[in-house]
Amino acid sequence: MKSSSFTILLFFLVSSSSSSSSSLLQASINGLKHEDAHIKRSDFPPGFLFGAATSSYQVEGAYLQDGKSLSNWDVFCHSTGCAENGDNGDIADDHYNRFMEDIELMDYLGIDSYRFSISWARILPRGRFGEVNPAAIIFYNNIIDNLILKGIKPFVTINHNDLPQELEDRYGSWLNPEMQEDFLYLAEVCFKSFGDRVKYWVTINEPNMYIYLAYEFGTFPPSRCSEPFGNCVNGNSDVEPLVAMHNMLLAHGRAAKLYHQEFQPTQGGLIGLVAHCYMFEPLTDSELDREAAKRAFAFNVAWPLDPAVFGEYPEEMRKYLGSNLPNFSLEEKSFMNNSIDFIGINHYSAIYTKDCTNSSCSATGNRAIQGFLEMIGECDGRLIGERTGLEYLFVVPRGMEEIVNIIVTRYHNKPMFITENGYSSPDLQEQRVNELVNDVKRIEFHTSYLASLAKSMREGADVRGYFVWSLLDSYEWLEGYNVRFGLYYVDRQTLTRIPKLSAKWYKNFLTNNSVVIDKSASRGNRLFGKDVI
Ligand code: BGC
């Protein structure tokens, strides 16, 4: 289809907006160049879940309301300052008090499922050392019941970066095996309280990314690291990430075992683990860089997934890390093995990988904990893909098909969900609201990534769902509120939600089967007719 026809079609799709905004939208859409391709909801199998995702600290706010205690993020943000500009999640999107309004937004979109996470400090303000907070149970019950009333399936992550500060202060949270007991207790409370209605569980979101930031680079709480990774007061970047991951994985495994034995037989749901999954591409065609790309997969994606599927750490990690890499006992292996019913894939970007075993690299690339490799976004001055609002994420739609295919091969086509995929536009500060709402680039992003996903599924990948990150603009960790991923714009003063063009696109995609995209997405570094490297 020619770009002019695309313009007309997209104009038709958004014609439900007010006339002033539709002319504004029209003006923006005129800039689009599209080639001939279509993606429709019907390209995905019946029962495939289309959804949107959030996480507790990023949207809930109400940081001390109704018995919630301080979480690690509350304390981190209030003491050292989490985002450079002083933003924090005290109020966030006030989803705690506005969840009914937000469920209406989901209903408008027509999504099948909503992925959200449980605030541990809300449910168990003192971990297993205190009582369950009844107000928190009521809150999550209200969300779950009202989703179900609208025909939206709850997809619940038990832990997404936030935990009660008490567990940090008492025994050092994930560095201590005690944390396994606390997580198991939290999981049990969740299965007992919500499992009659929740049929999709994720134990932990992105252990690989969380641990890398919290214990290797020390930029997330508890801010632990050592030289050359950062300048923290305490920590050991070469060893602690491995210890913290081990406890996290065992916590996952124990919770999954409990679910499989005690709850799944009667409740009939599924449980999985979510990994942050870059597509790693070799920087050059050399054998060493190609090996580095494989190693990068092992040290990042397979680090949590191999134990959850096979009960063992990847061989490549064992080779480079030796005895620093913990072992699973026979008993642990037996419950880790096959501990997930599905793999959750958070995919945003591809990244180049450079070998450091045989060429000069930065001080961090030269370390075993990094797999002796470096990840970089550009090669000879050319970016791997168009820039986004986060400097380490680039638009490379072919990466979706490629990473899914690698995961299919390694894990024998275990069922998968794309638990996050999303776009934040660069340089948002200078932009006005109407520019932010007119998010044509976000539509291009999702359509091209969906086309790439559909391609892997046509080749046989067993993918069961796709969640847009995110439903709402929300608190983006170290970036505060400057980076916006939402289908809905959230005004920081009034917290009013305004549908972006992408919300209207998603609604139409889900209901009309008539969205146009660019087939070249999975062919190379071309996006909508333009070279992007
Ligand atoms: C995390 C989200 C985060 C998103 C965008 C994912 O890795 O799970 O919490 O907002 O990336 O940075």
Coordinates of N, CA, C and O and ligand atoms in Angstrom, one line a residue, residues 54-55 58 115 160-161 205-206 209 274 276 346 348 390 392-393 420 469-470 474-477 479 483 485, ligand 1:
T54 N 1.5 -3.0 33.5 CA 2.0 -1.9 34.4 C 2.7 -2.7 35.5 O 2.7 -3.9 35.5
S55 N 3.3 -1.9 36.4 CA 3.8 -2.6 37.6 C 3.5 -1.7 38.8 O 3.3 -0.5 38.7
Q58 N 5.4 1.6 39.7 CA 5.3 2.6 38.6 C 4.0 3.3 38.5 O 3.9 4.3 37.9
R115 N -1.9 -7.0 32.6 CA -0.7 -7.5 33.4 C -0.3 -6.5 34.4 O 0.0 -5.3 34.1
H160 N 7.8 -7.3 41.1 CA 8.4 -6.5 40.0 C 9.2 -5.3 40.6 O 8.7 -4.2 40.8
N161 N 10.4 -5.7 41.1 CA 11.4 -4.7 41.6 C 11.1 -4.2 43.0 O 12.1 -3.7 43.6
N205 N 9.5 -10.6 37.8 CA 9.8 -9.9 36.6 C 11.3 -9.6 36.4 O 12.0 -9.0 37.3
E206 N 11.8 -10.0 35.3 CA 13.2 -9.7 34.9 C 14.3 -9.8 35.9 O 15.0 -8.8 36.3
M209 N 17.6 -8.3 34.6 CA 17.8 -6.8 34.6 C 17.9 -6.2 36.0 O 18.7 -5.4 36.3
V274 N 9.6 -14.2 33.9 CA 9.8 -13.2 32.8 C 11.2 -12.8 32.8 O 11.8 -12.4 33.8
H276 N 14.2 -10.3 30.8 CA 14.4 -9.2 29.9 C 15.2 -9.7 28.7 O 16.3 -10.3 28.9
N346 N 10.2 -10.1 27.8 CA 10.1 -8.7 27.7 C 11.1 -8.2 26.7 O 12.3 -8.3 26.9
Y348 N 12.3 -5.3 23.9 CA 12.3 -3.9 23.5 C 13.2 -3.6 22.3 O 12.9 -2.8 21.5
L390 N 15.0 6.0 25.7 CA 16.0 5.4 26.6 C 17.2 5.1 25.8 O 17.1 4.4 24.8
Y392 N 19.6 3.1 25.8 CA 20.0 1.7 25.5 C 18.9 0.9 24.8 O 19.1 -0.3 24.6
L393 N 17.9 1.5 24.4 CA 16.8 0.8 23.6 C 16.7 1.5 22.2 O 16.6 2.7 22.1
E420 N 6.1 -7.9 27.7 CA 6.3 -6.4 27.6 C 6.9 -6.1 26.2 O 7.9 -6.8 25.8
W469 N 3.7 -2.5 26.7 CA 4.2 -1.7 27.8 C 4.2 -0.3 27.4 O 4.9 0.1 26.4
S470 N 3.2 0.6 27.9 CA 2.5 0.3 29.1 C 1.1 0.9 28.8 O 0.8 1.7 27.9
S474 N 4.0 6.3 33.1 CA 4.1 6.0 34.5 C 5.6 6.3 35.0 O 6.4 6.8 34.2
Y475 N 5.8 6.0 36.2 CA 7.1 6.3 36.8 C 8.2 5.4 36.2 O 8.1 4.1 36.4
E476 N 9.1 5.9 35.4 CA 10.1 5.1 34.7 C 11.4 5.0 35.4 O 12.4 5.5 35.0
W477 N 11.4 4.5 36.6 CA 12.6 4.2 37.4 C 13.5 5.4 37.5 O 13.1 6.5 37.8
E479 N 14.5 7.3 35.3 CA 14.2 8.4 34.4 C 13.0 9.2 34.9 O 12.6 10.2 34.3
V483 N 10.2 10.0 30.7 CA 10.2 9.0 29.7 C 8.8 8.4 29.7 O 8.3 7.9 30.7
F485 N 5.9 5.8 28.2 CA 5.7 4.6 27.4 C 4.2 4.3 27.1 O 3.8 3.4 26.4
Ligands
BGC1 C1 10.6 -3.2 33.0 C2 9.6 -2.0 33.2 C3 10.2 -0.8 32.6 C4 10.4 -1.0 31.1 C5 10.9 0.2 30.3 C6 11.2 -3.2 31.6 O1 12.5 -3.8 31.6 O2 10.0 -4.4 33.4 O3 9.4 -1.9 34.6 O4 9.3 0.3 32.8 O5 11.4 -2.0 31.0 O6 12.1 0.6 30.8

